Amino acid sequence: MIREANEEDLDALLELYLDLHERSVPEHDERLWDAWARILADPDHHLIVCEEDGRIVSSCVCVVIPNLTRGVRPYAFVENVVTQADARGRGYATACLDHARMLARRAGCYKMMLLTGSHDPETLDFYRHAGYNSTDKTAFIQWL
């Protein structure tokens, strides 16, 4: 089942992010609770989860960003695409990305962008099969 995250999903998501790149679950302090509240309250911030048998097995974030170009059409940014290691290859992340595309279309977005730090050919092929390409734009990152 694909849905947007709700208040009760925080701990499951933090555990899932250990399969992304996190090394530990962050402390449940004021900073974490403030970030969680802001994410849940923002109508343009979509934290999409895929649930199977009551367990969150995959997720991605889709943020719709207002824009003054391209006919004042927004664009969407996809981040934190992850599937639990023991659940990969079953279409869960694809379902999350399909839901993100539906949300972006519904919002009138003219494009979706996705960055990955992975150089794994399987991961890159997965994104290509999901409709993304790496030829139209050049990405630059400045770590702060």
XYZ file of N, CA and C in Angstrom:
432
model
N 0.842 -1.175 0.000
C 0.000 0.000 0.000
C 0.895 1.249 0.000
N 0.601 2.167 -0.893
C 1.316 3.434 -0.977
C 0.476 4.507 -0.298
N 1.142 5.308 0.526
C 0.443 6.389 1.219
C 1.473 7.421 1.654
N 0.978 8.530 2.176
C 1.876 9.526 2.751
C 2.079 9.200 4.226
N 3.261 9.493 4.705
C 3.593 9.212 6.094
C 2.685 9.999 7.028
N 2.464 9.421 8.195
C 1.694 10.110 9.220
C 2.525 10.177 10.505
N 1.980 10.825 11.497
C 2.692 11.091 12.746
C 3.297 9.836 13.379
N 2.600 8.710 13.267
C 3.050 7.467 13.903
C 4.196 6.788 13.171
N 4.576 7.270 11.995
C 5.575 6.590 11.160
C 7.019 6.981 11.443
N 7.252 7.934 12.315
C 8.605 8.463 12.509
C 9.628 7.369 12.822
N 9.380 6.561 13.824
C 10.373 5.554 14.213
C 10.643 4.547 13.095
N 9.603 4.122 12.389
C 9.787 3.177 11.283
C 10.614 3.806 10.165
N 10.386 5.073 9.890
C 11.172 5.754 8.855
C 12.631 5.905 9.267
N 12.856 6.254 10.503
C 14.238 6.396 10.972
C 14.986 5.066 10.882
N 14.305 3.978 11.167
C 14.922 2.647 11.008
C 15.181 2.341 9.540
N 14.221 2.687 8.674
C 14.386 2.458 7.241
C 15.585 3.229 6.698
N 15.794 4.436 7.183
C 16.913 5.258 6.704
C 18.266 4.654 7.034
N 18.313 3.678 7.917
C 19.569 2.962 8.154
C 19.976 2.177 6.912
N 19.004 1.837 6.047
C 19.298 1.162 4.781
C 19.624 2.150 3.667
N 19.567 3.428 3.981
C 19.889 4.464 2.999
C 21.358 4.852 3.148
N 21.655 5.607 4.166
C 23.040 6.003 4.411
C 23.295 6.393 5.859
N 22.260 6.367 6.667
C 22.432 6.736 8.065
C 23.171 5.635 8.814
N 23.919 6.027 9.820
C 24.667 5.059 10.625
C 23.955 4.755 11.944
N 23.069 5.661 12.343
C 22.334 5.451 13.591
C 21.036 6.247 13.526
N 20.118 5.886 14.393
C 18.854 6.613 14.516
C 19.132 7.862 15.358
N 18.691 9.042 14.894
C 18.966 10.252 15.668
C 18.233 10.266 17.006
N 18.779 11.028 17.899
C 18.173 11.189 19.212
C 16.808 11.863 19.068
N 15.846 11.420 19.835
C 14.512 12.007 19.806
C 14.504 13.281 20.643
N 15.107 14.305 20.085
C 15.206 15.575 20.797
C 14.310 16.617 20.125
N 14.378 17.824 20.612
C 13.522 18.901 20.103
C 13.763 19.170 18.616
N 15.016 19.089 18.187
C 15.340 19.320 16.776
C 14.648 18.305 15.875
N 14.677 17.038 16.262
C 14.018 15.992 15.484
C 12.515 16.228 15.449
N 11.898 16.495 16.608
C 10.449 16.687 16.657
C 10.029 17.926 15.865
N 10.845 18.990 15.895
C 10.535 20.189 15.104
C 10.577 19.884 13.609
N 11.607 19.167 13.178
C 11.719 18.808 11.755
C 10.547 17.937 11.330
N 10.200 16.953 12.152
C 9.093 16.049 11.840
C 7.776 16.825 11.722
N 7.537 17.745 12.648
C 6.308 18.548 12.609
C 6.265 19.410 11.359
N 7.379 20.000 10.982
C 7.423 20.839 9.773
C 7.155 20.019 8.512
N 7.745 18.834 8.443
C 7.524 17.960 7.281
C 6.046 17.608 7.164
N 5.451 17.186 8.265
C 4.044 16.773 8.232
C 3.098 17.930 7.927
N 3.469 19.143 8.326
C 2.590 20.297 8.145
C 2.711 20.941 6.767
N 3.784 20.648 6.048
C 4.036 21.305 4.762
C 3.267 20.595 3.647
N 2.288 21.260 3.018
C 1.495 20.599 1.977
C 2.296 20.291 0.710
N 3.476 20.893 0.559
C 4.312 20.630 -0.619
C 5.393 19.586 -0.351
N 5.476 19.107 0.870
C 6.481 18.108 1.249
C 5.766 16.767 1.419
N 6.012 15.861 0.499
C 5.332 14.567 0.499
C 6.326 13.476 0.874
N 6.134 12.880 2.026
C 6.957 11.762 2.457
C 6.141 10.504 2.178
N 6.489 9.846 1.101
C 5.721 8.717 0.574
C 6.283 7.422 1.147
N 5.403 6.553 1.602
C 5.833 5.256 2.125
C 5.082 4.134 1.424
N 5.741 2.998 1.338
C 5.121 1.772 0.847
C 5.105 0.802 2.019
N 3.923 0.331 2.307
C 3.720 -0.549 3.443
C 3.339 -1.936 2.941
N 3.926 -2.954 3.553
C 3.513 -4.320 3.264
C 3.380 -5.057 4.587
N 2.243 -5.687 4.782
C 1.960 -6.410 6.027
C 2.194 -5.533 7.255
N 1.781 -4.260 7.161
C 1.890 -3.342 8.283
C 3.280 -2.796 8.539
N 4.233 -3.083 7.662
C 5.621 -2.664 7.839
C 6.017 -1.737 6.690
N 6.634 -0.605 7.016
C 7.125 0.299 5.974
C 8.383 -0.314 5.380
N 8.331 -0.635 4.069
C 9.451 -1.310 3.409
C 10.186 -0.412 2.430
N 9.566 0.712 2.050
C 10.191 1.596 1.075
C 9.627 2.999 1.251
N 10.397 3.975 0.779
C 9.960 5.361 0.925
C 10.717 6.259 -0.040
N 10.150 7.410 -0.290
C 10.852 8.497 -0.960
C 10.186 9.804 -0.555
N 10.905 10.870 -0.763
C 10.396 12.213 -0.497
C 10.205 12.904 -1.832
N 9.103 13.615 -1.976
C 8.840 14.435 -3.163
C 8.423 15.818 -2.680
N 9.234 16.804 -2.990
C 8.935 18.175 -2.586
C 8.572 18.964 -3.845
N 7.418 19.607 -3.810
C 6.966 20.461 -4.909
C 7.429 21.885 -4.593
N 8.162 22.472 -5.540
C 8.793 23.767 -5.315
C 8.163 24.812 -6.235
N 7.568 25.854 -5.663
C 7.000 26.929 -6.495
C 8.096 27.556 -7.358
N 7.702 28.103 -8.501
C 8.673 28.556 -9.478
C 8.112 29.734 -10.269
N 8.952 30.657 -10.646
C 8.513 31.823 -11.422
C 8.795 31.685 -12.912
N 9.467 30.596 -13.336
C 9.731 30.378 -14.758
C 8.832 29.266 -15.282
N 8.998 28.947 -16.552
C 8.233 27.859 -17.176
C 6.732 28.035 -16.995
N 6.271 29.264 -17.236
C 4.836 29.538 -17.118
C 4.363 29.517 -15.676
N 5.239 29.823 -14.756
C 4.959 29.823 -13.320
C 4.506 28.423 -12.874
N 5.135 27.421 -13.462
C 4.839 26.039 -13.081
C 5.885 25.549 -12.095
N 5.486 24.848 -11.065
C 6.441 24.322 -10.088
C 7.234 23.154 -10.666
N 8.238 22.748 -9.925
C 8.963 21.526 -10.247
C 9.049 20.686 -8.974
N 9.372 19.432 -9.145
C 9.435 18.519 -8.003
C 10.853 17.991 -7.839
N 11.227 17.821 -6.601
C 12.529 17.263 -6.268
C 12.307 15.983 -5.473
N 12.924 14.903 -5.907
C 12.784 13.600 -5.261
C 14.087 13.279 -4.541
N 13.962 12.806 -3.316
C 15.141 12.531 -2.497
C 14.847 11.357 -1.572
N 15.886 10.812 -0.973
C 15.778 9.752 0.040
C 14.971 8.544 -0.433
N 15.279 8.070 -1.634
C 14.647 6.856 -2.153
C 15.335 5.671 -1.487
N 14.552 4.861 -0.793
C 15.150 3.748 -0.054
C 14.162 2.595 0.071
N 14.700 1.385 0.033
C 13.928 0.168 0.292
C 14.737 -0.685 1.261
N 14.060 -1.305 2.208
C 14.753 -2.198 3.132
C 15.506 -3.249 2.332
N 16.703 -3.559 2.784
C 17.570 -4.480 2.055
C 16.886 -5.816 1.752
N 16.109 -6.337 2.696
C 15.464 -7.634 2.486
C 14.193 -7.562 1.646
N 13.836 -6.356 1.175
C 12.609 -6.193 0.389
C 12.889 -5.639 -1.007
N 14.140 -5.554 -1.383
C 14.486 -4.967 -2.689
C 14.129 -5.907 -3.832
N 13.878 -5.288 -4.992
C 13.581 -6.058 -6.188
C 12.131 -6.475 -6.323
N 11.257 -5.922 -5.507
C 9.836 -6.298 -5.547
C 8.936 -5.177 -6.040
N 9.524 -4.063 -6.501
C 8.735 -2.983 -7.074
C 8.271 -1.928 -6.082
N 8.717 -2.000 -4.841
C 8.250 -1.051 -3.833
C 8.732 0.375 -4.114
N 10.006 0.533 -4.418
C 10.524 1.873 -4.706
C 9.907 2.416 -5.987
N 9.691 1.564 -6.964
C 9.033 1.991 -8.197
C 7.642 2.523 -7.889
N 6.923 1.846 -7.018
C 5.579 2.306 -6.640
C 5.653 3.665 -5.935
N 6.655 3.860 -5.086
C 6.824 5.162 -4.426
C 7.111 6.249 -5.449
N 8.010 5.969 -6.394
C 8.342 6.960 -7.425
C 7.155 7.235 -8.345
N 6.363 6.216 -8.642
C 5.153 6.428 -9.447
C 4.183 7.349 -8.711
N 4.061 7.166 -7.415
C 3.182 8.030 -6.629
C 3.720 9.461 -6.622
N 5.019 9.606 -6.508
C 5.632 10.940 -6.558
C 5.334 11.609 -7.900
N 5.424 10.853 -8.984
C 5.127 11.400 -10.318
C 3.670 11.850 -10.396
N 2.768 11.062 -9.842
C 1.353 11.428 -9.834
C 1.148 12.735 -9.063
N 1.790 12.865 -7.906
C 1.666 14.094 -7.123
C 2.224 15.294 -7.882
N 3.362 15.102 -8.545
C 3.977 16.189 -9.310
C 3.080 16.603 -10.475
N 2.509 15.640 -11.154
C 1.593 15.972 -12.258
C 0.370 16.709 -11.737
N -0.175 16.223 -10.642
C -1.351 16.854 -10.048
C -1.058 18.305 -9.648
N 0.175 18.574 -9.224
C 0.573 19.931 -8.817
C 0.935 20.807 -10.008
N 0.934 20.233 -11.222
C 1.256 20.999 -12.419
C 2.743 21.175 -12.665
N 3.552 20.326 -12.059
C 5.007 20.433 -12.232
C 5.396 20.198 -13.689
N 6.425 20.915 -14.116
C 6.908 20.715 -15.478
C 8.068 19.727 -15.535
N 8.697 19.427 -14.384
C 9.768 18.432 -14.360
C 9.907 17.889 -12.942
N 10.609 16.747 -12.877
C 11.009 16.157 -11.610
C 12.515 15.970 -11.663
N 13.158 16.210 -10.540
C 14.606 16.005 -10.455
C 14.895 15.020 -9.335
N 15.946 14.250 -9.528
C 16.369 13.278 -8.544
C 17.887 13.234 -8.577
N 18.495 13.303 -7.419
C 19.942 13.132 -7.302
C 20.217 11.835 -6.566
N 21.284 11.165 -6.946
C 21.720 9.989 -6.211
C 23.223 10.072 -6.002
N 23.651 9.606 -4.871
C 25.080 9.514 -4.604
C 25.626 8.162 -5.021
N 24.755 7.298 -5.483
C 25.171 5.948 -5.858
C 25.857 5.946 -7.229
N 26.862 5.111 -7.328
C 27.516 4.862 -8.618
C 27.280 3.422 -9.059
N 26.453 2.716 -8.318
C 26.132 1.326 -8.614
C 25.328 1.263 -9.907
N 25.813 0.531 -10.908
C 25.093 0.450 -12.187
C 23.640 -0.016 -12.044
N 23.364 -0.937 -11.107
C 21.982 -1.395 -10.906
C 21.088 -0.263 -10.425
N 21.588 0.542 -9.511
C 20.811 1.668 -8.998
C 20.569 2.683 -10.104
N 21.592 2.991 -10.874
C 21.447 3.966 -11.962
C 20.478 3.456 -13.014
N 20.543 2.175 -13.338
C 19.588 1.589 -14.283
C 18.166 1.637 -13.724
N 18.020 1.416 -12.425
C 16.702 1.513 -11.799
C 16.100 2.896 -12.030
N 16.881 3.947 -11.816
C 16.375 5.306 -12.024
C 16.073 5.571 -13.497
N 16.904 5.056 -14.380
C 16.626 5.214 -15.825
C 15.310 4.527 -16.193
N 15.111 3.315 -15.698
C 13.861 2.588 -15.982
C 12.653 3.281 -15.364
N 12.881 4.063 -14.313
C 11.791 4.812 -13.677
C 11.490 6.115 -14.424
N 12.244 6.392 -15.497
C 11.953 7.557 -16.332
C 12.896 8.731 -16.169
N 13.908 8.594 -15.338
C 14.864 9.685 -15.133
C 16.037 9.516 -16.096
N 16.674 10.640 -16.447
C 17.868 10.549 -17.282
C 18.968 11.386 -16.662
N 20.172 11.114 -17.070
C 21.324 11.849 -16.537
C 22.007 12.669 -17.629
N 21.265 12.965 -18.704
C 21.875 13.698 -19.819
C 21.364 15.127 -19.969
N 20.190 15.443 -19.441
C 19.609 16.766 -19.665
C 20.200 17.869 -18.807
N 20.678 17.530 -17.631
C 21.167 18.528 -16.678
C 22.483 18.059 -16.077
N 23.223 18.989 -15.550
C 24.430 18.682 -14.780
C 24.185 19.115 -13.349
N 24.408 18.239 -12.429
C 24.168 18.551 -11.012
C 25.492 18.925 -10.344
N 25.419 19.922 -9.506
C 26.537 20.319 -8.662
C 26.039 20.342 -7.234
N 26.874 19.924 -6.319
C 26.501 19.920 -4.903
C 27.570 20.655 -4.127
N 27.124 21.459 -3.200
C 28.048 22.100 -2.252
C 27.633 21.655 -0.867
N 28.474 20.889 -0.221
C 28.165 20.388 1.122
C 28.418 21.495 2.126
N 27.494 21.662 3.028
C 27.600 22.705 4.060
C 27.861 22.102 5.427
